[in-house]
mmCIF file with all atom_site columns, C-alpha atoms in Angstrom:
data_model
loop_
_atom_site.group_PDB
_atom_site.id
_atom_site.type_symbol
_atom_site.label_atom_id
_atom_site.label_alt_id
_atom_site.label_comp_id
_atom_site.label_asym_id
_atom_site.label_entity_id
_atom_site.label_seq_id
_atom_site.pdbx_PDB_ins_code
_atom_site.Cartn_x
_atom_site.Cartn_y
_atom_site.Cartn_z
_atom_site.occupancy
_atom_site.B_iso_or_equiv
_atom_site.pdbx_formal_charge
_atom_site.auth_seq_id
_atom_site.auth_comp_id
_atom_site.auth_asym_id
_atom_site.auth_atom_id
_atom_site.pdbx_PDB_model_num
ATOM 1   C CA . UNK A 1 1   ? 0.077   0.297  0.160   1.00 39.00 ? 1   UNK A CA 1
ATOM 2   C CA . UNK A 1 2   ? 1.461   3.229  -0.761  1.00 51.00 ? 2   UNK A CA 1
ATOM 3   C CA . UNK A 1 3   ? 1.968   5.544  1.915   1.00 66.00 ? 3   UNK A CA 1
ATOM 4   C CA . UNK A 1 4   ? -0.194  8.579  2.670   1.00 81.00 ? 4   UNK A CA 1
ATOM 5   C CA . UNK A 1 5   ? 1.745   11.717 2.454   1.00 89.00 ? 5   UNK A CA 1
ATOM 6   C CA . UNK A 1 6   ? 1.440   13.686 5.272   1.00 93.00 ? 6   UNK A CA 1
ATOM 7   C CA . UNK A 1 7   ? 0.637   17.242 5.020   1.00 95.00 ? 7   UNK A CA 1
ATOM 8   C CA . UNK A 1 8   ? 0.798   20.235 7.879   1.00 95.00 ? 8   UNK A CA 1
ATOM 9   C CA . UNK A 1 9   ? -1.652  23.395 7.865   1.00 95.00 ? 9   UNK A CA 1
ATOM 10  C CA . UNK A 1 10  ? -0.030  26.315 9.481   1.00 94.00 ? 10  UNK A CA 1
ATOM 11  C CA . UNK A 1 11  ? -3.104  29.091 9.466   1.00 91.00 ? 11  UNK A CA 1
ATOM 12  C CA . UNK A 1 12  ? -4.640  31.007 12.574  1.00 89.00 ? 12  UNK A CA 1
ATOM 13  C CA . UNK A 1 13  ? -7.988  30.981 10.597  1.00 89.00 ? 13  UNK A CA 1
ATOM 14  C CA . UNK A 1 14  ? -9.855  28.080 11.945  1.00 89.00 ? 14  UNK A CA 1
ATOM 15  C CA . UNK A 1 15  ? -12.268 27.820 9.511   1.00 90.00 ? 15  UNK A CA 1
ATOM 16  C CA . UNK A 1 16  ? -10.026 27.875 6.429   1.00 89.00 ? 16  UNK A CA 1
ATOM 17  C CA . UNK A 1 17  ? -7.703  25.202 8.557   1.00 90.00 ? 17  UNK A CA 1
ATOM 18  C CA . UNK A 1 18  ? -10.604 22.870 8.817   1.00 91.00 ? 18  UNK A CA 1
ATOM 19  C CA . UNK A 1 19  ? -12.031 23.353 5.460   1.00 92.00 ? 19  UNK A CA 1
ATOM 20  C CA . UNK A 1 20  ? -8.193  22.423 4.138   1.00 92.00 ? 20  UNK A CA 1
ATOM 21  C CA . UNK A 1 21  ? -7.979  19.177 6.255   1.00 92.00 ? 21  UNK A CA 1
ATOM 22  C CA . UNK A 1 22  ? -11.535 18.072 5.337   1.00 93.00 ? 22  UNK A CA 1
ATOM 23  C CA . UNK A 1 23  ? -10.804 18.505 1.566   1.00 94.00 ? 23  UNK A CA 1
ATOM 24  C CA . UNK A 1 24  ? -6.886  17.520 1.816   1.00 94.00 ? 24  UNK A CA 1
ATOM 25  C CA . UNK A 1 25  ? -8.140  14.065 3.846   1.00 93.00 ? 25  UNK A CA 1
ATOM 26  C CA . UNK A 1 26  ? -10.928 13.448 1.487   1.00 93.00 ? 26  UNK A CA 1
ATOM 27  C CA . UNK A 1 27  ? -8.286  13.357 -1.221  1.00 92.00 ? 27  UNK A CA 1
ATOM 28  C CA . UNK A 1 28  ? -5.976  11.037 0.823   1.00 92.00 ? 28  UNK A CA 1
ATOM 29  C CA . UNK A 1 29  ? -3.627  12.939 2.330   1.00 93.00 ? 29  UNK A CA 1
ATOM 30  C CA . UNK A 1 30  ? -2.608  12.577 5.603   1.00 93.00 ? 30  UNK A CA 1
ATOM 31  C CA . UNK A 1 31  ? -3.469  16.080 7.475   1.00 94.00 ? 31  UNK A CA 1
ATOM 32  C CA . UNK A 1 32  ? -2.726  18.082 10.835  1.00 95.00 ? 32  UNK A CA 1
ATOM 33  C CA . UNK A 1 33  ? -3.361  21.579 11.574  1.00 95.00 ? 33  UNK A CA 1
ATOM 34  C CA . UNK A 1 34  ? -1.676  24.346 13.527  1.00 94.00 ? 34  UNK A CA 1
ATOM 35  C CA . UNK A 1 35  ? -2.902  27.400 14.368  1.00 93.00 ? 35  UNK A CA 1
ATOM 36  C CA . UNK A 1 36  ? 0.109   29.635 14.978  1.00 91.00 ? 36  UNK A CA 1
ATOM 37  C CA . UNK A 1 37  ? 3.693   29.328 14.262  1.00 91.00 ? 37  UNK A CA 1
ATOM 38  C CA . UNK A 1 38  ? 4.448   28.513 17.932  1.00 93.00 ? 38  UNK A CA 1
ATOM 39  C CA . UNK A 1 39  ? 1.931   25.099 17.850  1.00 93.00 ? 39  UNK A CA 1
ATOM 40  C CA . UNK A 1 40  ? 3.712   24.189 14.535  1.00 93.00 ? 40  UNK A CA 1
ATOM 41  C CA . UNK A 1 41  ? 7.256   24.344 16.449  1.00 92.00 ? 41  UNK A CA 1
ATOM 42  C CA . UNK A 1 42  ? 5.958   22.037 18.985  1.00 91.00 ? 42  UNK A CA 1
ATOM 43  C CA . UNK A 1 43  ? 5.221   19.311 16.681  1.00 90.00 ? 43  UNK A CA 1
ATOM 44  C CA . UNK A 1 44  ? 7.753   16.641 14.979  1.00 90.00 ? 44  UNK A CA 1
ATOM 45  C CA . UNK A 1 45  ? 8.055   18.943 11.551  1.00 91.00 ? 45  UNK A CA 1
ATOM 46  C CA . UNK A 1 46  ? 10.620  16.085 9.922   1.00 89.00 ? 46  UNK A CA 1
ATOM 47  C CA . UNK A 1 47  ? 7.676   13.861 9.678   1.00 89.00 ? 47  UNK A CA 1
ATOM 48  C CA . UNK A 1 48  ? 5.780   15.945 7.178   1.00 93.00 ? 48  UNK A CA 1
ATOM 49  C CA . UNK A 1 49  ? 6.303   15.705 3.282   1.00 93.00 ? 49  UNK A CA 1
ATOM 50  C CA . UNK A 1 50  ? 4.713   19.074 2.740   1.00 94.00 ? 50  UNK A CA 1
ATOM 51  C CA . UNK A 1 51  ? 3.842   22.393 4.544   1.00 95.00 ? 51  UNK A CA 1
ATOM 52  C CA . UNK A 1 52  ? 1.155   24.582 3.982   1.00 93.00 ? 52  UNK A CA 1
ATOM 53  C CA . UNK A 1 53  ? 1.815   28.038 5.443   1.00 90.00 ? 53  UNK A CA 1
ATOM 54  C CA . UNK A 1 54  ? 0.420   31.324 6.000   1.00 89.00 ? 54  UNK A CA 1
ATOM 55  C CA . UNK A 1 55  ? 2.779   34.463 6.215   1.00 85.00 ? 55  UNK A CA 1
ATOM 56  C CA . UNK A 1 56  ? 0.495   36.965 8.295   1.00 84.00 ? 56  UNK A CA 1
ATOM 57  C CA . UNK A 1 57  ? 0.279   35.212 11.685  1.00 84.00 ? 57  UNK A CA 1
ATOM 58  C CA . UNK A 1 58  ? 0.632   37.112 15.322  1.00 81.00 ? 58  UNK A CA 1
ATOM 59  C CA . UNK A 1 59  ? 3.926   36.712 16.905  1.00 83.00 ? 59  UNK A CA 1
ATOM 60  C CA . UNK A 1 60  ? 6.066   34.225 14.713  1.00 85.00 ? 60  UNK A CA 1
ATOM 61  C CA . UNK A 1 61  ? 5.243   34.847 11.248  1.00 85.00 ? 61  UNK A CA 1
ATOM 62  C CA . UNK A 1 62  ? 4.803   32.232 8.373   1.00 85.00 ? 62  UNK A CA 1
ATOM 63  C CA . UNK A 1 63  ? 8.550   33.888 6.621   1.00 86.00 ? 63  UNK A CA 1
ATOM 64  C CA . UNK A 1 64  ? 10.122  33.917 10.365  1.00 88.00 ? 64  UNK A CA 1
ATOM 65  C CA . UNK A 1 65  ? 8.763   30.064 10.795  1.00 90.00 ? 65  UNK A CA 1
ATOM 66  C CA . UNK A 1 66  ? 10.099  29.233 6.936   1.00 89.00 ? 66  UNK A CA 1
ATOM 67  C CA . UNK A 1 67  ? 13.451  30.723 8.157   1.00 88.00 ? 67  UNK A CA 1
ATOM 68  C CA . UNK A 1 68  ? 13.545  28.225 10.707  1.00 89.00 ? 68  UNK A CA 1
ATOM 69  C CA . UNK A 1 69  ? 12.602  25.386 8.779   1.00 89.00 ? 69  UNK A CA 1
ATOM 70  C CA . UNK A 1 70  ? 15.293  25.912 5.797   1.00 85.00 ? 70  UNK A CA 1
ATOM 71  C CA . UNK A 1 71  ? 18.154  26.494 8.955   1.00 84.00 ? 71  UNK A CA 1
ATOM 72  C CA . UNK A 1 72  ? 17.506  23.023 10.200  1.00 84.00 ? 72  UNK A CA 1
ATOM 73  C CA . UNK A 1 73  ? 18.861  19.809 8.311   1.00 82.00 ? 73  UNK A CA 1
ATOM 74  C CA . UNK A 1 74  ? 15.749  17.928 9.773   1.00 83.00 ? 74  UNK A CA 1
ATOM 75  C CA . UNK A 1 75  ? 13.481  20.066 7.893   1.00 88.00 ? 75  UNK A CA 1
ATOM 76  C CA . UNK A 1 76  ? 15.655  21.993 5.213   1.00 86.00 ? 76  UNK A CA 1
ATOM 77  C CA . UNK A 1 77  ? 14.321  19.660 2.327   1.00 86.00 ? 77  UNK A CA 1
ATOM 78  C CA . UNK A 1 78  ? 10.543  19.686 2.833   1.00 90.00 ? 78  UNK A CA 1
ATOM 79  C CA . UNK A 1 79  ? 8.839   21.773 0.515   1.00 92.00 ? 79  UNK A CA 1
ATOM 80  C CA . UNK A 1 80  ? 6.866   24.527 1.960   1.00 92.00 ? 80  UNK A CA 1
ATOM 81  C CA . UNK A 1 81  ? 3.779   26.099 -0.172  1.00 91.00 ? 81  UNK A CA 1
ATOM 82  C CA . UNK A 1 82  ? 2.866   29.927 1.115   1.00 89.00 ? 82  UNK A CA 1
ATOM 83  C CA . UNK A 1 83  ? -0.837  30.758 1.124   1.00 85.00 ? 83  UNK A CA 1
ATOM 84  C CA . UNK A 1 84  ? -1.196  34.382 2.275   1.00 77.00 ? 84  UNK A CA 1
ATOM 85  C CA . UNK A 1 85  ? -3.405  37.390 1.712   1.00 74.00 ? 85  UNK A CA 1
ATOM 86  C CA . UNK A 1 86  ? 0.286   39.093 0.634   1.00 65.00 ? 86  UNK A CA 1
ATOM 87  C CA . UNK A 1 87  ? -0.056  39.375 -2.825  1.00 57.00 ? 87  UNK A CA 1
ATOM 88  C CA . UNK A 1 88  ? 2.014   42.155 -4.334  1.00 61.00 ? 88  UNK A CA 1
ATOM 89  C CA . UNK A 1 89  ? 5.351   41.163 -6.489  1.00 64.00 ? 89  UNK A CA 1
ATOM 90  C CA . UNK A 1 90  ? 7.878   41.821 -3.613  1.00 69.00 ? 90  UNK A CA 1
ATOM 91  C CA . UNK A 1 91  ? 5.918   39.753 -1.262  1.00 65.00 ? 91  UNK A CA 1
ATOM 92  C CA . UNK A 1 92  ? 5.945   36.723 -3.787  1.00 68.00 ? 92  UNK A CA 1
ATOM 93  C CA . UNK A 1 93  ? 9.608   37.005 -4.707  1.00 74.00 ? 93  UNK A CA 1
ATOM 94  C CA . UNK A 1 94  ? 10.522  37.229 -1.147  1.00 72.00 ? 94  UNK A CA 1
ATOM 95  C CA . UNK A 1 95  ? 8.420   34.020 -0.278  1.00 67.00 ? 95  UNK A CA 1
ATOM 96  C CA . UNK A 1 96  ? 10.411  32.289 -3.265  1.00 74.00 ? 96  UNK A CA 1
ATOM 97  C CA . UNK A 1 97  ? 13.845  33.525 -2.039  1.00 75.00 ? 97  UNK A CA 1
ATOM 98  C CA . UNK A 1 98  ? 13.380  31.549 1.388   1.00 75.00 ? 98  UNK A CA 1
ATOM 99  C CA . UNK A 1 99  ? 13.012  28.582 -0.866  1.00 75.00 ? 99  UNK A CA 1
ATOM 100 C CA . UNK A 1 100 ? 9.376   28.323 -0.845  1.00 82.00 ? 100 UNK A CA 1
ATOM 101 C CA . UNK A 1 101 ? 8.299   25.886 -3.495  1.00 82.00 ? 101 UNK A CA 1
ATOM 102 C CA . UNK A 1 102 ? 4.928   27.767 -4.575  1.00 85.00 ? 102 UNK A CA 1
ATOM 103 C CA . UNK A 1 103 ? 3.265   31.062 -3.397  1.00 84.00 ? 103 UNK A CA 1
ATOM 104 C CA . UNK A 1 104 ? -0.763  31.035 -3.640  1.00 86.00 ? 104 UNK A CA 1
ATOM 105 C CA . UNK A 1 105 ? -2.572  34.256 -2.601  1.00 82.00 ? 105 UNK A CA 1
ATOM 106 C CA . UNK A 1 106 ? -5.994  34.265 -1.208  1.00 77.00 ? 106 UNK A CA 1
ATOM 107 C CA . UNK A 1 107 ? -8.474  34.283 -1.705  1.00 77.00 ? 107 UNK A CA 1
ATOM 108 C CA . UNK A 1 108 ? -8.088  30.780 -3.454  1.00 79.00 ? 108 UNK A CA 1
ATOM 109 C CA . UNK A 1 109 ? -10.205 27.720 -4.285  1.00 85.00 ? 109 UNK A CA 1
ATOM 110 C CA . UNK A 1 110 ? -9.364  24.684 -2.566  1.00 87.00 ? 110 UNK A CA 1
ATOM 111 C CA . UNK A 1 111 ? -9.154  22.664 -5.978  1.00 88.00 ? 111 UNK A CA 1
ATOM 112 C CA . UNK A 1 112 ? -6.502  24.984 -7.033  1.00 88.00 ? 112 UNK A CA 1
ATOM 113 C CA . UNK A 1 113 ? -4.262  24.280 -3.410  1.00 90.00 ? 113 UNK A CA 1
ATOM 114 C CA . UNK A 1 114 ? -5.085  20.862 -3.882  1.00 91.00 ? 114 UNK A CA 1
ATOM 115 C CA . UNK A 1 115 ? -3.587  20.860 -7.890  1.00 90.00 ? 115 UNK A CA 1
ATOM 116 C CA . UNK A 1 116 ? -0.311  22.916 -6.267  1.00 89.00 ? 116 UNK A CA 1
ATOM 117 C CA . UNK A 1 117 ? 0.201   20.173 -3.531  1.00 91.00 ? 117 UNK A CA 1
ATOM 118 C CA . UNK A 1 118 ? 0.059   17.368 -6.328  1.00 90.00 ? 118 UNK A CA 1
ATOM 119 C CA . UNK A 1 119 ? 2.446   19.261 -8.608  1.00 88.00 ? 119 UNK A CA 1
ATOM 120 C CA . UNK A 1 120 ? 5.006   19.811 -5.896  1.00 87.00 ? 120 UNK A CA 1
ATOM 121 C CA . UNK A 1 121 ? 4.563   16.397 -3.966  1.00 87.00 ? 121 UNK A CA 1
ATOM 122 C CA . UNK A 1 122 ? 5.313   15.154 -7.760  1.00 84.00 ? 122 UNK A CA 1
ATOM 123 C CA . UNK A 1 123 ? 8.006   16.915 -8.302  1.00 78.00 ? 123 UNK A CA 1
ATOM 124 C CA . UNK A 1 124 ? 9.779   16.858 -4.939  1.00 74.00 ? 124 UNK A CA 1
ATOM 125 C CA . UNK A 1 125 ? 9.030   13.056 -4.459  1.00 70.00 ? 125 UNK A CA 1
ATOM 126 C CA . UNK A 1 126 ? 12.396  10.947 -3.646  1.00 59.00 ? 126 UNK A CA 1
ATOM 127 C CA . UNK A 1 127 ? 14.025  10.152 -7.126  1.00 45.00 ? 127 UNK A CA 1
ATOM 128 C CA . UNK A 1 128 ? 13.596  6.253  -7.902  1.00 39.00 ? 128 UNK A CA 1
ATOM 129 C CA . UNK A 1 129 ? 16.625  4.112  -6.895  1.00 36.00 ? 129 UNK A CA 1
ATOM 130 C CA . UNK A 1 130 ? 17.634  3.643  -10.622 1.00 39.00 ? 130 UNK A CA 1
ATOM 131 C CA . UNK A 1 131 ? 18.008  7.338  -11.201 1.00 43.00 ? 131 UNK A CA 1
ATOM 132 C CA . UNK A 1 132 ? 19.972  7.657  -8.326  1.00 39.00 ? 132 UNK A CA 1
ATOM 133 C CA . UNK A 1 133 ? 22.099  5.082  -8.871  1.00 41.00 ? 133 UNK A CA 1
ATOM 134 C CA . UNK A 1 134 ? 22.527  6.271  -12.449 1.00 47.00 ? 134 UNK A CA 1
ATOM 135 C CA . UNK A 1 135 ? 23.730  9.911  -10.809 1.00 47.00 ? 135 UNK A CA 1
ATOM 136 C CA . UNK A 1 136 ? 27.241  10.440 -9.305  1.00 53.00 ? 136 UNK A CA 1
ATOM 137 C CA . UNK A 1 137 ? 26.763  10.381 -5.228  1.00 65.00 ? 137 UNK A CA 1
ATOM 138 C CA . UNK A 1 138 ? 28.711  14.169 -5.318  1.00 84.00 ? 138 UNK A CA 1
ATOM 139 C CA . UNK A 1 139 ? 29.859  16.975 -7.456  1.00 89.00 ? 139 UNK A CA 1
ATOM 140 C CA . UNK A 1 140 ? 33.165  18.806 -6.332  1.00 91.00 ? 140 UNK A CA 1
ATOM 141 C CA . UNK A 1 141 ? 35.183  21.683 -7.031  1.00 92.00 ? 141 UNK A CA 1
ATOM 142 C CA . UNK A 1 142 ? 38.517  21.532 -4.979  1.00 90.00 ? 142 UNK A CA 1
ATOM 143 C CA . UNK A 1 143 ? 36.974  22.077 -1.584  1.00 93.00 ? 143 UNK A CA 1
ATOM 144 C CA . UNK A 1 144 ? 33.385  22.740 -2.584  1.00 94.00 ? 144 UNK A CA 1
ATOM 145 C CA . UNK A 1 145 ? 31.314  19.261 -2.466  1.00 93.00 ? 145 UNK A CA 1
ATOM 146 C CA . UNK A 1 146 ? 27.612  19.094 -3.567  1.00 93.00 ? 146 UNK A CA 1
ATOM 147 C CA . UNK A 1 147 ? 25.773  15.766 -2.771  1.00 90.00 ? 147 UNK A CA 1
ATOM 148 C CA . UNK A 1 148 ? 22.611  15.567 -4.606  1.00 85.00 ? 148 UNK A CA 1
ATOM 149 C CA . UNK A 1 149 ? 21.419  12.361 -2.758  1.00 81.00 ? 149 UNK A CA 1
ATOM 150 C CA . UNK A 1 150 ? 22.024  13.814 0.649   1.00 84.00 ? 150 UNK A CA 1
ATOM 151 C CA . UNK A 1 151 ? 21.022  17.370 -0.373  1.00 88.00 ? 151 UNK A CA 1
ATOM 152 C CA . UNK A 1 152 ? 24.378  18.830 1.294   1.00 91.00 ? 152 UNK A CA 1
ATOM 153 C CA . UNK A 1 153 ? 26.686  21.579 0.562   1.00 94.00 ? 153 UNK A CA 1
ATOM 154 C CA . UNK A 1 154 ? 30.240  21.836 2.087   1.00 94.00 ? 154 UNK A CA 1
ATOM 155 C CA . UNK A 1 155 ? 33.223  23.678 1.726   1.00 94.00 ? 155 UNK A CA 1
ATOM 156 C CA . UNK A 1 156 ? 36.570  22.770 3.520   1.00 91.00 ? 156 UNK A CA 1
ATOM 157 C CA . UNK A 1 157 ? 34.335  20.011 5.196   1.00 90.00 ? 157 UNK A CA 1
ATOM 158 C CA . UNK A 1 158 ? 32.067  22.745 6.568   1.00 93.00 ? 158 UNK A CA 1
ATOM 159 C CA . UNK A 1 159 ? 28.184  22.353 5.630   1.00 93.00 ? 159 UNK A CA 1
ATOM 160 C CA . UNK A 1 160 ? 26.748  25.449 4.371   1.00 94.00 ? 160 UNK A CA 1
ATOM 161 C CA . UNK A 1 161 ? 23.023  25.614 4.676   1.00 93.00 ? 161 UNK A CA 1
ATOM 162 C CA . UNK A 1 162 ? 21.026  26.083 1.239   1.00 93.00 ? 162 UNK A CA 1
ATOM 163 C CA . UNK A 1 163 ? 17.775  26.581 0.696   1.00 91.00 ? 163 UNK A CA 1
ATOM 164 C CA . UNK A 1 164 ? 16.141  24.008 -1.990  1.00 88.00 ? 164 UNK A CA 1
ATOM 165 C CA . UNK A 1 165 ? 15.952  26.145 -4.900  1.00 90.00 ? 165 UNK A CA 1
ATOM 166 C CA . UNK A 1 166 ? 19.639  27.660 -4.208  1.00 93.00 ? 166 UNK A CA 1
ATOM 167 C CA . UNK A 1 167 ? 20.693  24.312 -3.876  1.00 93.00 ? 167 UNK A CA 1
ATOM 168 C CA . UNK A 1 168 ? 18.842  22.991 -6.990  1.00 92.00 ? 168 UNK A CA 1
ATOM 169 C CA . UNK A 1 169 ? 20.709  25.785 -8.736  1.00 94.00 ? 169 UNK A CA 1
ATOM 170 C CA . UNK A 1 170 ? 24.110  25.140 -7.644  1.00 95.00 ? 170 UNK A CA 1
ATOM 171 C CA . UNK A 1 171 ? 23.562  21.359 -8.352  1.00 92.00 ? 171 UNK A CA 1
ATOM 172 C CA . UNK A 1 172 ? 22.550  22.103 -12.026 1.00 91.00 ? 172 UNK A CA 1
ATOM 173 C CA . UNK A 1 173 ? 25.145  24.667 -12.621 1.00 94.00 ? 173 UNK A CA 1
ATOM 174 C CA . UNK A 1 174 ? 28.222  22.279 -11.114 1.00 92.00 ? 174 UNK A CA 1
ATOM 175 C CA . UNK A 1 175 ? 26.777  19.282 -13.291 1.00 87.00 ? 175 UNK A CA 1
ATOM 176 C CA . UNK A 1 176 ? 27.100  20.947 -16.051 1.00 88.00 ? 176 UNK A CA 1
ATOM 177 C CA . UNK A 1 177 ? 30.303  23.357 -15.811 1.00 89.00 ? 177 UNK A CA 1
ATOM 178 C CA . UNK A 1 178 ? 30.796  25.298 -18.613 1.00 90.00 ? 178 UNK A CA 1
ATOM 179 C CA . UNK A 1 179 ? 27.166  25.365 -19.989 1.00 89.00 ? 179 UNK A CA 1
ATOM 180 C CA . UNK A 1 180 ? 25.540  28.912 -19.788 1.00 91.00 ? 180 UNK A CA 1
ATOM 181 C CA . UNK A 1 181 ? 21.670  28.692 -18.618 1.00 91.00 ? 181 UNK A CA 1
ATOM 182 C CA . UNK A 1 182 ? 19.663  31.266 -19.702 1.00 91.00 ? 182 UNK A CA 1
ATOM 183 C CA . UNK A 1 183 ? 16.873  32.783 -16.665 1.00 89.00 ? 183 UNK A CA 1
ATOM 184 C CA . UNK A 1 184 ? 14.686  30.979 -18.714 1.00 86.00 ? 184 UNK A CA 1
ATOM 185 C CA . UNK A 1 185 ? 16.379  27.614 -18.688 1.00 86.00 ? 185 UNK A CA 1
ATOM 186 C CA . UNK A 1 186 ? 16.693  27.989 -14.799 1.00 88.00 ? 186 UNK A CA 1
ATOM 187 C CA . UNK A 1 187 ? 13.115  29.218 -14.313 1.00 86.00 ? 187 UNK A CA 1
ATOM 188 C CA . UNK A 1 188 ? 11.537  25.871 -16.802 1.00 81.00 ? 188 UNK A CA 1
ATOM 189 C CA . UNK A 1 189 ? 14.042  23.293 -14.861 1.00 83.00 ? 189 UNK A CA 1
ATOM 190 C CA . UNK A 1 190 ? 14.042  24.837 -11.301 1.00 85.00 ? 190 UNK A CA 1
ATOM 191 C CA . UNK A 1 191 ? 10.500  25.927 -11.068 1.00 79.00 ? 191 UNK A CA 1
ATOM 192 C CA . UNK A 1 192 ? 8.795   23.645 -13.332 1.00 68.00 ? 192 UNK A CA 1
ATOM 193 C CA . UNK A 1 193 ? 5.152   23.945 -11.671 1.00 61.00 ? 193 UNK A CA 1
ATOM 194 C CA . UNK A 1 194 ? 4.963   27.533 -12.057 1.00 53.00 ? 194 UNK A CA 1
ATOM 195 C CA . UNK A 1 195 ? 3.059   29.383 -14.311 1.00 53.00 ? 195 UNK A CA 1
ATOM 196 C CA . UNK A 1 196 ? 4.800   32.683 -13.695 1.00 60.00 ? 196 UNK A CA 1
ATOM 197 C CA . UNK A 1 197 ? 7.968   33.323 -12.463 1.00 66.00 ? 197 UNK A CA 1
ATOM 198 C CA . UNK A 1 198 ? 10.282  36.687 -12.661 1.00 74.00 ? 198 UNK A CA 1
ATOM 199 C CA . UNK A 1 199 ? 13.406  36.740 -13.856 1.00 74.00 ? 199 UNK A CA 1
ATOM 200 C CA . UNK A 1 200 ? 14.410  38.732 -10.615 1.00 85.00 ? 200 UNK A CA 1
ATOM 201 C CA . UNK A 1 201 ? 13.547  35.847 -8.697  1.00 88.00 ? 201 UNK A CA 1
ATOM 202 C CA . UNK A 1 202 ? 16.492  34.095 -10.378 1.00 90.00 ? 202 UNK A CA 1
ATOM 203 C CA . UNK A 1 203 ? 18.874  36.686 -10.106 1.00 92.00 ? 203 UNK A CA 1
ATOM 204 C CA . UNK A 1 204 ? 17.673  37.071 -6.218  1.00 91.00 ? 204 UNK A CA 1
ATOM 205 C CA . UNK A 1 205 ? 18.580  33.728 -5.638  1.00 92.00 ? 205 UNK A CA 1
ATOM 206 C CA . UNK A 1 206 ? 21.907  33.248 -7.553  1.00 95.00 ? 206 UNK A CA 1
ATOM 207 C CA . UNK A 1 207 ? 22.594  36.750 -5.341  1.00 94.00 ? 207 UNK A CA 1
ATOM 208 C CA . UNK A 1 208 ? 22.017  34.782 -2.097  1.00 93.00 ? 208 UNK A CA 1
ATOM 209 C CA . UNK A 1 209 ? 23.952  31.333 -3.404  1.00 95.00 ? 209 UNK A CA 1
ATOM 210 C CA . UNK A 1 210 ? 26.871  33.853 -4.104  1.00 96.00 ? 210 UNK A CA 1
ATOM 211 C CA . UNK A 1 211 ? 27.006  35.160 -0.613  1.00 95.00 ? 211 UNK A CA 1
ATOM 212 C CA . UNK A 1 212 ? 27.243  31.723 0.791   1.00 95.00 ? 212 UNK A CA 1
ATOM 213 C CA . UNK A 1 213 ? 29.914  30.303 -1.332  1.00 96.00 ? 213 UNK A CA 1
ATOM 214 C CA . UNK A 1 214 ? 32.921  32.601 0.070   1.00 95.00 ? 214 UNK A CA 1
ATOM 215 C CA . UNK A 1 215 ? 35.637  32.401 -2.424  1.00 95.00 ? 215 UNK A CA 1
ATOM 216 C CA . UNK A 1 216 ? 33.517  29.920 -4.574  1.00 96.00 ? 216 UNK A CA 1
ATOM 217 C CA . UNK A 1 217 ? 31.070  32.802 -5.614  1.00 96.00 ? 217 UNK A CA 1
ATOM 218 C CA . UNK A 1 218 ? 33.428  33.665 -8.615  1.00 95.00 ? 218 UNK A CA 1
ATOM 219 C CA . UNK A 1 219 ? 33.219  30.555 -10.044 1.00 96.00 ? 219 UNK A CA 1
ATOM 220 C CA . UNK A 1 220 ? 29.195  31.430 -10.735 1.00 97.00 ? 220 UNK A CA 1
ATOM 221 C CA . UNK A 1 221 ? 30.119  33.816 -13.689 1.00 95.00 ? 221 UNK A CA 1
ATOM 222 C CA . UNK A 1 222 ? 27.089  36.176 -15.086 1.00 95.00 ? 222 UNK A CA 1
ATOM 223 C CA . UNK A 1 223 ? 27.532  36.352 -19.188 1.00 92.00 ? 223 UNK A CA 1
ATOM 224 C CA . UNK A 1 224 ? 26.041  39.494 -19.735 1.00 89.00 ? 224 UNK A CA 1
ATOM 225 C CA . UNK A 1 225 ? 22.765  39.119 -22.374 1.00 88.00 ? 225 UNK A CA 1
ATOM 226 C CA . UNK A 1 226 ? 22.917  35.041 -22.286 1.00 90.00 ? 226 UNK A CA 1
ATOM 227 C CA . UNK A 1 227 ? 22.509  33.672 -18.166 1.00 92.00 ? 227 UNK A CA 1
ATOM 228 C CA . UNK A 1 228 ? 24.792  32.083 -15.571 1.00 95.00 ? 228 UNK A CA 1
ATOM 229 C CA . UNK A 1 229 ? 27.371  29.605 -15.763 1.00 94.00 ? 229 UNK A CA 1
ATOM 230 C CA . UNK A 1 230 ? 29.567  27.562 -13.568 1.00 95.00 ? 230 UNK A CA 1
ATOM 231 C CA . UNK A 1 231 ? 33.170  28.189 -14.306 1.00 93.00 ? 231 UNK A CA 1
ATOM 232 C CA . UNK A 1 232 ? 36.454  26.000 -13.040 1.00 88.00 ? 232 UNK A CA 1
#
């Protein structure tokens, strides 16, 4: 029997939480609800396959909780979908830059949320054994080592914490040294489920990635008018 995906809904609107729980369980997902970030932090968050997260909550905001999740090794790889009334372009860029896998603005339909969840879970599901075996266990350049299976990045044997999107960009570039990827190619590869992702989102993620790579930041080169490339 296929294991049910476990989803956590974090939102301070009781009615919305229960509506999401009812509909998600009807779709076959095991669903829990937390009415605040503080309540969510009391749970074993590493046990969930996806987290639906509101941004505007009292005390600890959804973005603050997302930062906490991405900083913890046990939860860094759990996909996050923001569901929020904050619908400006800057809000969306900020949310995606934190490593969120999708950003849904309120009001939304339950059907849309479920469709987005299915897409994200399908894309982030563990690779099959065959796919894993056909890929190298690690990518390296000098003391920079990326492990696509363990989802880790280390420099001089010190782990560098990277949100999902930054990690996927680095992995893609290091797997294809010398190949230039345009913004459109990166969007298609790293955000395949998105209907609209702005070029600025790519630039923000590249800038944040470079800021964490120290001396190796210079290996991610901008080819003006073309895109980005990892140069050895």
